[in-house]
Tab-separated table of C-alpha atoms and ligand atoms in Angstrom:
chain	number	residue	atom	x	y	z
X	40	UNK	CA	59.829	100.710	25.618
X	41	UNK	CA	60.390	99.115	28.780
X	42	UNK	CA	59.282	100.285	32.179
X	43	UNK	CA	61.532	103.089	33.837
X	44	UNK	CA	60.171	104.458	37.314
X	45	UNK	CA	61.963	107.011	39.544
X	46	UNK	CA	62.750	106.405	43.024
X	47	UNK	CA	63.081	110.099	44.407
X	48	UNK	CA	61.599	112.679	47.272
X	49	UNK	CA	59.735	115.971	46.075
X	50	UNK	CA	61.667	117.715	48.416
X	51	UNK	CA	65.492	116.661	47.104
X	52	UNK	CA	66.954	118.683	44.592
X	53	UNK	CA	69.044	115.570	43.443
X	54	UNK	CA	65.800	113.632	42.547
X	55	UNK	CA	64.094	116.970	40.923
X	56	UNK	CA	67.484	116.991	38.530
X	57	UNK	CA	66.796	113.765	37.677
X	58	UNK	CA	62.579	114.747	36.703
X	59	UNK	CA	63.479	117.461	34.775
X	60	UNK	CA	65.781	115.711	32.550
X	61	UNK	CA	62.882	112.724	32.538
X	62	UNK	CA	60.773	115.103	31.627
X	63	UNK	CA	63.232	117.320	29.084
X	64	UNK	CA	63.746	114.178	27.088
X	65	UNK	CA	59.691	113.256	27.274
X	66	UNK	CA	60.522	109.981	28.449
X	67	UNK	CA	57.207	108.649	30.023
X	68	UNK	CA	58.011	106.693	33.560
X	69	UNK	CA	55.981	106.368	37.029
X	70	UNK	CA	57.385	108.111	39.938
X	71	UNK	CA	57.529	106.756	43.437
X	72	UNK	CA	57.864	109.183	46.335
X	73	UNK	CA	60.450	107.484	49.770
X	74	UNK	CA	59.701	108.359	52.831
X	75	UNK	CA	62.963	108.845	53.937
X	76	UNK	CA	62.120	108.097	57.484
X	77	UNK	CA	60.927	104.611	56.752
X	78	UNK	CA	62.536	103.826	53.491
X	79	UNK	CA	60.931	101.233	51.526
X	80	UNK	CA	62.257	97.626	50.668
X	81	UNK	CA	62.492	98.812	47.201
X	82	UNK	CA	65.051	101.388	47.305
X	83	UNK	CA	67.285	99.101	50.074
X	84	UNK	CA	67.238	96.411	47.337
X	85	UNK	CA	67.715	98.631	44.345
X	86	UNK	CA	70.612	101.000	46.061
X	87	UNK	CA	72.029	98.696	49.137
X	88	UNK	CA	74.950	101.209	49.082
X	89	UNK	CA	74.057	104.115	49.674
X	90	UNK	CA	70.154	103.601	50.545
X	91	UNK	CA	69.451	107.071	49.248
X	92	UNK	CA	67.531	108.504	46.146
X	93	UNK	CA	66.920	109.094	43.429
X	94	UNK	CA	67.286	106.070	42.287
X	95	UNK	CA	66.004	105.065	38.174
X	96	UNK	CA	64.641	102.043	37.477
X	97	UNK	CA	64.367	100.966	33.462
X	98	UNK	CA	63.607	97.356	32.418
X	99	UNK	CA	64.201	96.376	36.441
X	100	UNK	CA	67.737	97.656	36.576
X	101	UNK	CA	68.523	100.101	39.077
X	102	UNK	CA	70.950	102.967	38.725
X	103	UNK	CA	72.042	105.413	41.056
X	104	UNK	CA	73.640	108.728	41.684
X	105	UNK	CA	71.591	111.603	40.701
X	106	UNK	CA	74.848	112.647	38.001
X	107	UNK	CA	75.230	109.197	37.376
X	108	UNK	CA	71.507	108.981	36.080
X	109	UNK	CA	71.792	112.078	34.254
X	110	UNK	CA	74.193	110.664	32.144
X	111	UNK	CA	72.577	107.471	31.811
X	112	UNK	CA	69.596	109.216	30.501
X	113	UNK	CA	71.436	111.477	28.074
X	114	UNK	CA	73.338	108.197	26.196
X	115	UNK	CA	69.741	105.897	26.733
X	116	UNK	CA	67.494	108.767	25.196
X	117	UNK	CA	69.806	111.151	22.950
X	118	UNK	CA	66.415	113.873	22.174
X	119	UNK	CA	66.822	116.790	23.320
X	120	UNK	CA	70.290	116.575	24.312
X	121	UNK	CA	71.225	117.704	28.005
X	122	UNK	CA	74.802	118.243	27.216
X	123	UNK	CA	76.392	120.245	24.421
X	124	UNK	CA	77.270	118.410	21.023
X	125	UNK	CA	81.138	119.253	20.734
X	126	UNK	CA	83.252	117.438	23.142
X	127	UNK	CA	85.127	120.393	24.988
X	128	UNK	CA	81.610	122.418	25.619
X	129	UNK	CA	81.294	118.878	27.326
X	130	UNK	CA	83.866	118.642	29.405
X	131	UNK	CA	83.397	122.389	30.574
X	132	UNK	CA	79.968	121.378	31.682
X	133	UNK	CA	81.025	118.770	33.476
X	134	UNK	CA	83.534	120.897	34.980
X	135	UNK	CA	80.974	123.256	36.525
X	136	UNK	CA	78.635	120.696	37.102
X	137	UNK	CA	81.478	118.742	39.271
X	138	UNK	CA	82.413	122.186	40.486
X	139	UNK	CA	79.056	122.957	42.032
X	140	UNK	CA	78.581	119.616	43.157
X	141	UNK	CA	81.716	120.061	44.961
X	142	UNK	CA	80.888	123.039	47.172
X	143	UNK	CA	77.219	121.860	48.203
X	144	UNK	CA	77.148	121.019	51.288
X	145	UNK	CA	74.871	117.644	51.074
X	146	UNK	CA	71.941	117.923	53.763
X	147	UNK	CA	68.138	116.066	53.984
X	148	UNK	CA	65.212	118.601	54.100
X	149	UNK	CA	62.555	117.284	56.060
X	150	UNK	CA	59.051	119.439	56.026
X	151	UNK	CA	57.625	119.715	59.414
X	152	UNK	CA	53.236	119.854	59.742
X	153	UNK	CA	53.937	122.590	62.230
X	154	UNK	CA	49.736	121.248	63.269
X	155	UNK	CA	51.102	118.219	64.130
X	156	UNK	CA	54.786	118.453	65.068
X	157	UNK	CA	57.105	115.584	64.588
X	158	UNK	CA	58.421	113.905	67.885
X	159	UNK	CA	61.860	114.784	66.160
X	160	UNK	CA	61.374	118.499	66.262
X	161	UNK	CA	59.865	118.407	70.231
X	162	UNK	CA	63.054	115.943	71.303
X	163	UNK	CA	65.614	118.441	69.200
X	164	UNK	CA	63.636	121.604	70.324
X	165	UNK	CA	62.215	121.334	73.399
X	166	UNK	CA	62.703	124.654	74.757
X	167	UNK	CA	60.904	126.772	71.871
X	168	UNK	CA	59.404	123.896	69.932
X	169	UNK	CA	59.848	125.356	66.840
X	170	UNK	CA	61.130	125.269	63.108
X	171	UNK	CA	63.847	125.774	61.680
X	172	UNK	CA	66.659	123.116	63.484
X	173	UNK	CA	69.921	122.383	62.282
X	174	UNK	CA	71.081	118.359	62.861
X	175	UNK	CA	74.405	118.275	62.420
X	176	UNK	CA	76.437	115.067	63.372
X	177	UNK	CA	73.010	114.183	65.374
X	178	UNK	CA	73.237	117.447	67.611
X	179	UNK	CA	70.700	119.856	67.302
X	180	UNK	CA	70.992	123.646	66.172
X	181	UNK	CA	68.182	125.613	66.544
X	182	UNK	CA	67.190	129.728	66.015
X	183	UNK	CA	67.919	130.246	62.601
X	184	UNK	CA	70.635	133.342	63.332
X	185	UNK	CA	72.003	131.369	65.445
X	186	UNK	CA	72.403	128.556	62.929
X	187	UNK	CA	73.004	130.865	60.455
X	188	UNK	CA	76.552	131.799	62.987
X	189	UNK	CA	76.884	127.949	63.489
X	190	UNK	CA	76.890	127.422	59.140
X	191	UNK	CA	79.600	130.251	59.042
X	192	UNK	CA	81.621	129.142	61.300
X	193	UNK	CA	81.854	125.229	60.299
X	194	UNK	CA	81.560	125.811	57.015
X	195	UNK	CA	83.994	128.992	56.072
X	196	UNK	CA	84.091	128.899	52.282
X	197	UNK	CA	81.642	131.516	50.473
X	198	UNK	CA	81.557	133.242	53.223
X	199	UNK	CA	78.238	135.191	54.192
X	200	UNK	CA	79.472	138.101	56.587
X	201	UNK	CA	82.008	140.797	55.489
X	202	UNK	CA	86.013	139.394	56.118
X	203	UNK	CA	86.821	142.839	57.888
X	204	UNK	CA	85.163	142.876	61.739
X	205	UNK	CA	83.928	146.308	61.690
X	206	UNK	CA	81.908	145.608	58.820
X	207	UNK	CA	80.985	142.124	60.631
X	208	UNK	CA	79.632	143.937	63.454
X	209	UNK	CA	77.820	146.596	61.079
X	210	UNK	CA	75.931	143.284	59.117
X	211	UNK	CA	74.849	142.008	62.507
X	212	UNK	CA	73.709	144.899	63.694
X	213	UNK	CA	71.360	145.289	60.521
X	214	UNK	CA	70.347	141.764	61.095
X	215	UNK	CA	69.345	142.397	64.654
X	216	UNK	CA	67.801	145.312	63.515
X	217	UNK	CA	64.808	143.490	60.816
X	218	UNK	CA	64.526	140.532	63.198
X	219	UNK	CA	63.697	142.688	66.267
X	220	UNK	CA	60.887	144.915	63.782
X	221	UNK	CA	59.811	141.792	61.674
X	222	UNK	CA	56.962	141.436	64.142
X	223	UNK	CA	56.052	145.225	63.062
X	224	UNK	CA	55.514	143.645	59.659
X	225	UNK	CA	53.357	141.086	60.446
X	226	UNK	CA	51.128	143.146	61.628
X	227	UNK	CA	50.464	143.991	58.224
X	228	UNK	CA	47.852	141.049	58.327
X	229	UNK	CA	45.758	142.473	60.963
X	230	UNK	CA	42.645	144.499	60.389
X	231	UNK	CA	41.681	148.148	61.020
X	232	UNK	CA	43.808	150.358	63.521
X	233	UNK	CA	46.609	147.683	63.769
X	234	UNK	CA	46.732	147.481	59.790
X	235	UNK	CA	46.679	151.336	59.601
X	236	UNK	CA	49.656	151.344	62.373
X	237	UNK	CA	51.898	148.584	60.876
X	238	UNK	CA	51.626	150.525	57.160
X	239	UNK	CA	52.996	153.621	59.045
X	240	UNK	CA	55.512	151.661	61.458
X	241	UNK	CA	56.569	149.817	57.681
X	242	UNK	CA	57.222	153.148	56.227
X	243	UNK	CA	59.581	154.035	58.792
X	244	UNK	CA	61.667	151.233	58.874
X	245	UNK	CA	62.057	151.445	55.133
X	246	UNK	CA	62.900	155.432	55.841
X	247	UNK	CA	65.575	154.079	58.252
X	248	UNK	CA	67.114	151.487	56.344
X	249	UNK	CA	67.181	153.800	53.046
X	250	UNK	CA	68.791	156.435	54.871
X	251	UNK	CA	71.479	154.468	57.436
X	252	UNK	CA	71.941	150.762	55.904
X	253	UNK	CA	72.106	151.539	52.284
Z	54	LIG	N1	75.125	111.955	45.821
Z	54	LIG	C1	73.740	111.539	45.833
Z	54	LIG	C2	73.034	112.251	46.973
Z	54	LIG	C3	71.606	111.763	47.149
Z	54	LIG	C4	71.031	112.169	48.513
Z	54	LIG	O1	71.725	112.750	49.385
Z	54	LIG	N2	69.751	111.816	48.738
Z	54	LIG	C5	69.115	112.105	50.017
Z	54	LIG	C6	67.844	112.913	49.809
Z	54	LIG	S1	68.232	114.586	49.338
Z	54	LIG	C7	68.698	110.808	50.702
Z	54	LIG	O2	68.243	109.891	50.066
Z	54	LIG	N3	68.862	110.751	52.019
Z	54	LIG	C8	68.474	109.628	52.813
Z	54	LIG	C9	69.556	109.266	53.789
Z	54	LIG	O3	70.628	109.893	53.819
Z	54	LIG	O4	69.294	108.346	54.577
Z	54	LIG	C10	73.098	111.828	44.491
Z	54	LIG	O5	73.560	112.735	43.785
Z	54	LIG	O6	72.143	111.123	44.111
């Protein structure tokens, strides 16, 4: 059989879709993790358009597009079929594939060593220094309720606080409510009179959000 390798990130859902069906169809190939921060001369040669992964490799042809590849694979290696055998089951996979494809919003992960933090994450963060931060457009976001607001409001469809505003202002004030005791709970990793204190501080929270949020 000749060679096929896979260009992809561990990180990127788009290259794990592409493994999976790899590995679905038991089609044996070598994987080469990008860093995506220095990408390597390999995937600018084999996908000059778009520079991104996953990108598959078999008998030194490239192709690209993680959906693209999928159905490569399924008409190169027919075992173990990926999509189902009569033709409108197909196309209604396809349409909910196409349909969820549609409503991602496309974004790069990159995992911080918060031991050794990126000069990225000090130059987008410098007032807290910390994880996570939003780059939108090349500005920074950072505080993840605060992003959380910033995703709502630039983003509107599937919407993740209630339409109505009383009930918007009742979901925040839950929010606000586990984020300011969320330090309560981890004091559940401390030892002796601290552990004994955070199991009885938990139990109250829990009392007050069974009996109030619920
Ligand atoms: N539509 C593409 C999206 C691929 C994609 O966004 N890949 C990201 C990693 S998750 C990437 O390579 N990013 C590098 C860049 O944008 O420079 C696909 O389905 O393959």
């Amino acid at each position: 059989m000749e060679e096929v390798k896979l260009l992809g990130f561990t990180l990127s859902s788009f290259s794990n879709r592409v493994t999976w069906a790899l590995k679905l169809k038991g089609i044996p190939y070598e994987y080469v993790e990008e860093d995506l921060s220095n990408k390597s001369a390999l995937l600018l040669q084999y996908n000059p358009v778009h520079k991104k992964i996953p990108v598959l490799v078999h008998g030194g042809k490239s192709i690209v597009e993680s959906l693209v590849i999928l159905e490569y694979i399924e008409e190169t290696w027919p075992q173990n079929p990926l999509l189902p055998k009569e033709a409108y089951e197909r196309a209604q996979a396809r349409f909910w594939t196409k349909f969820c494809e549609d409503k991602r919003i496309p974004y790069e992960y990159v995992e911080e060593d918060l031991s050794n933090k990126s000069a990225l994450l000090l130059q987008y963060n410098p007032v807290h220094k910390k994880i996570p931060v939003l780059v939108h457009g090349g500005k920074p976001i950072v505080e993840s309720l605060v992003i959380l607001e910033y995703i709502v409001e630039t983003w509107p469809q599937n919407p993740l606080l209630p339409k109505e505003a009383y009930e918007r202002a009742q979901a925040r004030f839950w929010t606000k409510f586990c984020e300011d005791k969320s330090l309560t709970l981890y004091a559940f990793f401390l030892d002796g009179e601290e552990h004994e204190k955070a199991i009885k501080d938990a139990l109250e929270i829990l009392r007050v959000l069974e009996e109030q949020a619920l």
